[in-house]
Amino acid sequence: MTAIWGQLVGVYAIWLREVKRSLRDKGQLIGGISRPLLWVLILGIGLNPYFRGEVYGEVRFVVPYTYLQFIFPAVIVLNILYTSIQSAVSLIWDREFGFLREVLVSPMSRNMVLLGKVLGGATTAVIHGCMVLVVARFVGVILTWETILAAIGLMFALAFGLTAFGIVIANYVRGFESFGVFSNAVILPLYFTASSVFPLDPALTRAQTLVTYPEWLVIIVEHNPLTYAVDAMRGILIKFNQFDPALGFQVVGIMAVGLFLLAMWEFRKV
């Protein structure tokens, strides 16, 4: 019992260190605020007039929400994605300055060390996601306590999996600069192919979708797990789903567990 309590205290200490370090990082905080503002103010407002009732060839899109409302959940996911993966850079810092070696020779198990780091990164990412929720009323998204709690639950599960994914990346990348370049090379393609800035209209059959979009793009969007996270967030916040509403939660749950198990495997090599 004492040994288990000691492990939990260690997880708490690592979690607290990760959260404090992230919240004191002004660069991360500025990015967490400026990123959603740029997407919502410039892209959202700029494209808002062109979103409803657009006609492409013989296909007419009828989407019962404004573009601002449509893109708002995706901007939350973008903030979660950036913050979760970038938080894993702490592993490189700890490895570079010897802190990780000191922690790993302590009585704490490696899995508990990893859990503390992942929980810390996930907590910071949820805080950054909540920063976007603050502007919900200005884009016409009505929030209730139920939707806020559901959104935070989904954000945490998503952030947990993505932080674990960031740890996997950090295990292969040795330098800070390389990690930034490599993580951006992962983040941007994942985000832009997640149906985040344009919808695959749910009113269309698959055959119509393949006529409207290139087949390769449809296949990538449908096989990108982040697509279903964005869709689940839209279902919670604006009651708009392109796919089965339950599918998003299932994919995020499987992704969180699967990526943490992968991170556990990789962390054995650190």
mmCIF file of C-alpha atoms in Angstrom:
data_model
loop_
_atom_site.group_PDB
_atom_site.id
_atom_site.type_symbol
_atom_site.label_atom_id
_atom_site.label_comp_id
_atom_site.label_asym_id
_atom_site.label_seq_id
_atom_site.Cartn_x
_atom_site.Cartn_y
_atom_site.Cartn_z
ATOM 1 C CA MET A 1 0.000 0.000 0.000
ATOM 2 C CA THR A 2 2.843 2.350 0.936
ATOM 3 C CA ALA A 3 4.642 1.515 -2.310
ATOM 4 C CA ILE A 4 1.500 2.307 -4.360
ATOM 5 C CA TRP A 5 1.026 5.584 -2.495
ATOM 6 C CA GLY A 6 4.659 6.468 -3.174
ATOM 7 C CA GLN A 7 4.171 5.828 -6.903
ATOM 8 C CA LEU A 8 1.038 8.031 -6.954
ATOM 9 C CA VAL A 9 2.847 10.840 -5.121
ATOM 10 C CA GLY A 10 5.598 10.591 -7.723
ATOM 11 C CA VAL A 11 3.059 10.803 -10.575
ATOM 12 C CA TYR A 12 1.536 13.893 -8.928
ATOM 13 C CA ALA A 13 4.969 15.542 -8.556
ATOM 14 C CA ILE A 14 5.839 14.976 -12.230
ATOM 15 C CA TRP A 15 2.347 16.115 -13.333
ATOM 16 C CA LEU A 16 2.663 19.319 -11.272
ATOM 17 C CA ARG A 17 6.148 20.034 -12.641
ATOM 18 C CA GLU A 18 4.946 19.596 -16.235
ATOM 19 C CA VAL A 19 1.912 21.842 -15.734
ATOM 20 C CA LYS A 20 3.878 24.594 -13.944
ATOM 21 C CA ARG A 21 6.603 24.581 -16.575
ATOM 22 C CA SER A 22 4.091 24.792 -19.420
ATOM 23 C CA LEU A 23 2.058 27.572 -17.812
ATOM 24 C CA ARG A 24 5.243 29.596 -17.179
ATOM 25 C CA ASP A 25 6.251 29.252 -20.830
ATOM 26 C CA LYS A 26 5.052 32.566 -22.294
ATOM 27 C CA GLY A 27 5.623 31.349 -25.844
ATOM 28 C CA GLN A 28 3.162 28.478 -25.379
ATOM 29 C CA LEU A 29 0.595 30.769 -23.767
ATOM 30 C CA ILE A 30 0.857 33.366 -26.542
ATOM 31 C CA GLY A 31 0.536 30.617 -29.155
ATOM 32 C CA GLY A 32 -2.462 29.158 -27.331
ATOM 33 C CA ILE A 33 -4.228 32.533 -27.500
ATOM 34 C CA SER A 34 -3.080 33.858 -30.873
ATOM 35 C CA ARG A 35 -3.687 30.628 -32.807
ATOM 36 C CA PRO A 36 -7.464 30.449 -32.232
ATOM 37 C CA LEU A 37 -7.856 34.193 -32.649
ATOM 38 C CA LEU A 38 -6.160 34.106 -36.059
ATOM 39 C CA TRP A 39 -8.188 31.124 -37.245
ATOM 40 C CA VAL A 40 -11.494 32.455 -35.966
ATOM 41 C CA LEU A 41 -11.026 36.142 -36.783
ATOM 42 C CA ILE A 42 -9.278 35.917 -40.148
ATOM 43 C CA LEU A 43 -10.130 32.549 -41.710
ATOM 44 C CA GLY A 44 -13.510 32.152 -40.027
ATOM 45 C CA ILE A 45 -14.845 35.637 -40.664
ATOM 46 C CA GLY A 46 -13.220 35.779 -44.107
ATOM 47 C CA LEU A 47 -14.847 32.586 -45.383
ATOM 48 C CA ASN A 48 -18.093 32.871 -43.425
ATOM 49 C CA PRO A 49 -20.120 34.483 -46.270
ATOM 50 C CA TYR A 50 -19.197 31.685 -48.731
ATOM 51 C CA PHE A 51 -20.201 28.718 -46.611
ATOM 52 C CA ARG A 52 -23.973 28.397 -46.905
ATOM 53 C CA GLY A 53 -25.782 27.161 -49.980
ATOM 54 C CA GLU A 54 -22.679 26.768 -52.119
ATOM 55 C CA VAL A 55 -23.133 25.019 -55.471
ATOM 56 C CA TYR A 56 -20.398 22.869 -56.997
ATOM 57 C CA GLY A 57 -21.422 21.502 -60.378
ATOM 58 C CA GLU A 58 -24.751 19.758 -59.850
ATOM 59 C CA VAL A 59 -24.241 19.345 -56.102
ATOM 60 C CA ARG A 60 -25.612 21.916 -53.671
ATOM 61 C CA PHE A 61 -24.256 22.004 -50.132
ATOM 62 C CA VAL A 62 -26.769 22.890 -47.459
ATOM 63 C CA VAL A 63 -25.064 23.263 -44.095
ATOM 64 C CA PRO A 64 -27.267 24.614 -41.306
ATOM 65 C CA TYR A 65 -24.427 26.463 -39.567
ATOM 66 C CA THR A 66 -22.192 29.398 -40.300
ATOM 67 C CA TYR A 67 -18.554 28.782 -41.171
ATOM 68 C CA LEU A 68 -17.524 30.367 -37.884
ATOM 69 C CA GLN A 69 -19.642 27.846 -35.988
ATOM 70 C CA PHE A 70 -18.373 25.030 -38.206
ATOM 71 C CA ILE A 71 -14.684 25.795 -37.749
ATOM 72 C CA PHE A 72 -14.893 26.620 -34.033
ATOM 73 C CA PRO A 73 -14.695 22.975 -32.751
ATOM 74 C CA ALA A 74 -11.824 22.314 -35.187
ATOM 75 C CA VAL A 75 -9.885 25.280 -33.752
ATOM 76 C CA ILE A 76 -10.234 23.718 -30.283
ATOM 77 C CA VAL A 77 -8.820 20.456 -31.654
ATOM 78 C CA LEU A 78 -5.989 22.422 -33.314
ATOM 79 C CA ASN A 79 -5.028 23.984 -29.973
ATOM 80 C CA ILE A 80 -5.143 20.559 -28.319
ATOM 81 C CA LEU A 81 -3.054 19.038 -31.120
ATOM 82 C CA TYR A 82 -0.319 21.685 -31.000
ATOM 83 C CA THR A 83 -0.065 21.874 -27.219
ATOM 84 C CA SER A 84 -0.135 18.100 -26.653
ATOM 85 C CA ILE A 85 2.626 17.289 -29.109
ATOM 86 C CA GLN A 86 4.742 20.335 -28.250
ATOM 87 C CA SER A 87 4.558 19.489 -24.528
ATOM 88 C CA ALA A 88 6.562 16.353 -25.266
ATOM 89 C CA VAL A 89 9.584 18.583 -25.908
ATOM 90 C CA SER A 90 10.029 18.471 -22.121
ATOM 91 C CA LEU A 91 11.299 14.910 -22.585
ATOM 92 C CA ILE A 92 14.149 16.261 -24.726
ATOM 93 C CA TRP A 93 14.902 18.950 -22.116
ATOM 94 C CA ASP A 94 14.920 16.406 -19.305
ATOM 95 C CA ARG A 95 17.126 14.046 -21.311
ATOM 96 C CA GLU A 96 19.488 16.843 -22.335
ATOM 97 C CA PHE A 97 20.039 18.211 -18.815
ATOM 98 C CA GLY A 98 20.151 14.881 -16.989
ATOM 99 C CA PHE A 99 16.904 15.269 -15.028
ATOM 100 C CA LEU A 100 15.361 12.248 -16.737
ATOM 101 C CA ARG A 101 18.277 10.030 -15.739
ATOM 102 C CA GLU A 102 17.836 11.054 -12.088
ATOM 103 C CA VAL A 103 14.102 10.297 -12.207
ATOM 104 C CA LEU A 104 14.610 6.929 -13.876
ATOM 105 C CA VAL A 105 17.002 5.714 -11.173
ATOM 106 C CA SER A 106 14.434 6.615 -8.496
ATOM 107 C CA PRO A 107 12.077 3.932 -7.069
ATOM 108 C CA MET A 108 9.348 5.108 -9.471
ATOM 109 C CA SER A 109 8.564 2.713 -12.303
ATOM 110 C CA ARG A 110 9.090 3.945 -15.859
ATOM 111 C CA ASN A 111 5.398 3.598 -16.611
ATOM 112 C CA MET A 112 4.506 5.881 -13.689
ATOM 113 C CA VAL A 113 7.065 8.470 -14.852
ATOM 114 C CA LEU A 114 5.509 8.341 -18.312
ATOM 115 C CA LEU A 115 1.989 8.600 -16.862
ATOM 116 C CA GLY A 116 2.949 11.745 -14.926
ATOM 117 C CA LYS A 117 4.423 13.377 -18.026
ATOM 118 C CA VAL A 118 1.454 12.453 -20.227
ATOM 119 C CA LEU A 119 -1.071 13.648 -17.633
ATOM 120 C CA GLY A 120 0.850 16.933 -17.295
ATOM 121 C CA GLY A 121 0.892 17.524 -21.053
ATOM 122 C CA ALA A 122 -2.775 16.560 -21.366
ATOM 123 C CA THR A 123 -3.775 18.952 -18.563
ATOM 124 C CA THR A 124 -1.941 21.840 -20.228
ATOM 125 C CA ALA A 125 -3.559 21.013 -23.578
ATOM 126 C CA VAL A 126 -7.041 21.000 -22.004
ATOM 127 C CA ILE A 127 -6.338 24.440 -20.514
ATOM 128 C CA HIS A 128 -5.396 25.676 -24.001
ATOM 129 C CA GLY A 129 -8.559 24.088 -25.407
ATOM 130 C CA CYS A 130 -10.652 25.878 -22.780
ATOM 131 C CA MET A 131 -9.099 29.198 -23.878
ATOM 132 C CA VAL A 132 -10.968 28.748 -27.172
ATOM 133 C CA LEU A 133 -14.234 27.962 -25.396
ATOM 134 C CA VAL A 134 -14.084 31.439 -23.839
ATOM 135 C CA VAL A 135 -14.893 33.050 -27.218
ATOM 136 C CA ALA A 136 -17.760 30.644 -28.000
ATOM 137 C CA ARG A 137 -20.526 33.214 -27.565
ATOM 138 C CA PHE A 138 -18.810 35.600 -30.013
ATOM 139 C CA VAL A 139 -19.024 33.020 -32.833
ATOM 140 C CA GLY A 140 -22.609 32.041 -32.052
ATOM 141 C CA VAL A 141 -21.962 28.762 -30.220
ATOM 142 C CA ILE A 142 -24.256 28.388 -27.225
ATOM 143 C CA LEU A 143 -22.665 26.514 -24.325
ATOM 144 C CA THR A 144 -24.396 24.770 -21.444
ATOM 145 C CA TRP A 145 -22.724 23.108 -18.458
ATOM 146 C CA GLU A 146 -23.441 19.721 -20.055
ATOM 147 C CA THR A 147 -21.743 20.634 -23.337
ATOM 148 C CA ILE A 148 -18.781 22.198 -21.503
ATOM 149 C CA LEU A 149 -18.234 19.069 -19.384
ATOM 150 C CA ALA A 150 -18.616 16.772 -22.398
ATOM 151 C CA ALA A 151 -16.186 18.928 -24.429
ATOM 152 C CA ILE A 152 -13.601 18.909 -21.618
ATOM 153 C CA GLY A 153 -13.908 15.108 -21.299
ATOM 154 C CA LEU A 154 -13.312 14.665 -25.026
ATOM 155 C CA MET A 155 -10.464 17.206 -24.956
ATOM 156 C CA PHE A 156 -8.724 15.305 -22.150
ATOM 157 C CA ALA A 157 -8.993 11.908 -23.876
ATOM 158 C CA LEU A 158 -7.705 13.424 -27.124
ATOM 159 C CA ALA A 159 -4.914 15.350 -25.376
ATOM 160 C CA PHE A 160 -3.865 12.208 -23.459
ATOM 161 C CA GLY A 161 -3.412 10.232 -26.670
ATOM 162 C CA LEU A 162 -1.691 13.052 -28.553
ATOM 163 C CA THR A 163 0.737 13.780 -25.704
ATOM 164 C CA ALA A 164 1.668 10.093 -25.685
ATOM 165 C CA PHE A 165 2.184 10.380 -29.458
ATOM 166 C CA GLY A 166 4.430 13.392 -28.868
ATOM 167 C CA ILE A 167 6.515 11.308 -26.428
ATOM 168 C CA VAL A 168 6.951 8.675 -29.143
ATOM 169 C CA ILE A 169 8.176 11.362 -31.563
ATOM 170 C CA ALA A 170 10.482 12.890 -28.927
ATOM 171 C CA ASN A 171 12.031 9.472 -28.343
ATOM 172 C CA TYR A 172 13.269 9.413 -31.939
ATOM 173 C CA VAL A 173 14.257 13.088 -32.270
ATOM 174 C CA ARG A 174 17.315 14.246 -30.366
ATOM 175 C CA GLY A 175 17.385 18.030 -30.910
ATOM 176 C CA PHE A 176 14.922 20.806 -30.018
ATOM 177 C CA GLU A 177 14.988 22.286 -33.518
ATOM 178 C CA SER A 178 14.474 18.915 -35.164
ATOM 179 C CA PHE A 179 11.535 18.193 -32.869
ATOM 180 C CA GLY A 180 9.842 21.484 -33.857
ATOM 181 C CA VAL A 181 10.264 20.826 -37.574
ATOM 182 C CA PHE A 182 9.269 17.181 -37.321
ATOM 183 C CA SER A 183 6.227 17.836 -35.127
ATOM 184 C CA ASN A 184 4.975 20.531 -37.512
ATOM 185 C CA ALA A 185 5.408 18.087 -40.373
ATOM 186 C CA VAL A 186 3.051 15.775 -38.481
ATOM 187 C CA ILE A 187 0.611 18.337 -37.040
ATOM 188 C CA LEU A 188 -0.291 20.276 -40.175
ATOM 189 C CA PRO A 189 -1.079 17.312 -42.483
ATOM 190 C CA LEU A 190 -3.070 15.651 -39.688
ATOM 191 C CA TYR A 191 -5.103 18.808 -39.120
ATOM 192 C CA PHE A 192 -5.794 19.793 -42.733
ATOM 193 C CA THR A 193 -6.906 16.272 -43.669
ATOM 194 C CA ALA A 194 -9.249 15.972 -40.669
ATOM 195 C CA SER A 195 -12.236 17.656 -42.318
ATOM 196 C CA SER A 196 -11.358 20.605 -40.113
ATOM 197 C CA VAL A 197 -11.657 23.428 -42.637
ATOM 198 C CA PHE A 198 -14.108 21.879 -45.120
ATOM 199 C CA PRO A 199 -16.878 19.310 -44.629
ATOM 200 C CA LEU A 200 -17.485 16.064 -46.408
ATOM 201 C CA ASP A 201 -21.214 16.784 -46.673
ATOM 202 C CA PRO A 202 -23.171 14.083 -44.790
ATOM 203 C CA ALA A 203 -26.111 14.606 -47.161
ATOM 204 C CA LEU A 204 -24.054 13.151 -50.013
ATOM 205 C CA THR A 205 -23.714 9.468 -50.804
ATOM 206 C CA ARG A 206 -20.194 8.102 -51.042
ATOM 207 C CA ALA A 207 -20.514 8.082 -54.846
ATOM 208 C CA GLN A 208 -21.501 11.777 -54.827
ATOM 209 C CA THR A 209 -18.642 12.538 -52.437
ATOM 210 C CA LEU A 210 -16.171 10.877 -54.814
ATOM 211 C CA VAL A 211 -17.558 13.011 -57.662
ATOM 212 C CA THR A 212 -17.179 16.190 -55.606
ATOM 213 C CA TYR A 213 -13.726 15.498 -54.169
ATOM 214 C CA PRO A 214 -10.683 13.592 -55.467
ATOM 215 C CA GLU A 215 -10.792 9.983 -54.321
ATOM 216 C CA TRP A 216 -7.346 10.164 -52.702
ATOM 217 C CA LEU A 217 -8.478 13.093 -50.539
ATOM 218 C CA VAL A 218 -11.654 11.299 -49.399
ATOM 219 C CA ILE A 219 -9.629 8.196 -48.489
ATOM 220 C CA ILE A 220 -7.109 10.231 -46.474
ATOM 221 C CA VAL A 221 -9.863 12.126 -44.628
ATOM 222 C CA GLU A 222 -11.759 8.936 -43.822
ATOM 223 C CA HIS A 223 -8.627 7.171 -42.523
ATOM 224 C CA ASN A 224 -7.374 10.107 -40.438
ATOM 225 C CA PRO A 225 -8.342 9.417 -36.779
ATOM 226 C CA LEU A 226 -8.356 13.150 -36.065
ATOM 227 C CA THR A 227 -11.325 13.466 -38.470
ATOM 228 C CA TYR A 228 -13.492 11.637 -35.952
ATOM 229 C CA ALA A 229 -12.204 13.713 -33.021
ATOM 230 C CA VAL A 230 -13.167 16.918 -34.862
ATOM 231 C CA ASP A 231 -16.527 15.397 -35.764
ATOM 232 C CA ALA A 232 -17.223 14.382 -32.149
ATOM 233 C CA MET A 233 -16.342 17.902 -30.960
ATOM 234 C CA ARG A 234 -18.753 19.355 -33.533
ATOM 235 C CA GLY A 235 -21.430 16.966 -32.342
ATOM 236 C CA ILE A 236 -20.996 18.218 -28.775
ATOM 237 C CA LEU A 237 -20.767 21.930 -29.496
ATOM 238 C CA ILE A 238 -22.997 22.560 -32.526
ATOM 239 C CA LYS A 239 -24.926 19.268 -32.806
ATOM 240 C CA PHE A 240 -23.551 18.625 -36.301
ATOM 241 C CA ASN A 241 -22.023 15.274 -37.238
ATOM 242 C CA GLN A 242 -20.724 14.041 -40.569
ATOM 243 C CA PHE A 243 -20.294 10.494 -39.265
ATOM 244 C CA ASP A 244 -21.991 8.249 -36.706
ATOM 245 C CA PRO A 245 -21.930 10.338 -33.470
ATOM 246 C CA ALA A 246 -20.684 7.378 -31.391
ATOM 247 C CA LEU A 247 -17.800 6.700 -33.775
ATOM 248 C CA GLY A 248 -15.855 9.810 -32.762
ATOM 249 C CA PHE A 249 -15.784 8.868 -29.066
ATOM 250 C CA GLN A 250 -14.818 5.296 -29.897
ATOM 251 C CA VAL A 251 -11.931 6.381 -32.134
ATOM 252 C CA VAL A 252 -10.634 8.915 -29.592
ATOM 253 C CA GLY A 253 -10.833 6.322 -26.792
ATOM 254 C CA ILE A 254 -9.013 3.673 -28.827
ATOM 255 C CA MET A 255 -6.445 6.253 -29.958
ATOM 256 C CA ALA A 256 -5.763 7.376 -26.352
ATOM 257 C CA VAL A 257 -5.237 3.815 -25.074
ATOM 258 C CA GLY A 258 -3.325 2.641 -28.161
ATOM 259 C CA LEU A 259 -0.928 5.600 -28.253
ATOM 260 C CA PHE A 260 -0.248 5.367 -24.506
ATOM 261 C CA LEU A 261 0.619 1.669 -24.880
ATOM 262 C CA LEU A 262 2.910 2.577 -27.788
ATOM 263 C CA ALA A 263 4.517 5.310 -25.659
ATOM 264 C CA MET A 264 5.033 2.782 -22.841
ATOM 265 C CA TRP A 265 6.840 0.514 -25.285
ATOM 266 C CA GLU A 266 9.013 3.332 -26.608
ATOM 267 C CA PHE A 267 9.732 4.734 -23.143
ATOM 268 C CA ARG A 268 11.462 1.478 -22.245
ATOM 269 C CA LYS A 269 14.219 2.475 -24.692
ATOM 270 C CA VAL A 270 14.838 5.921 -23.165
#
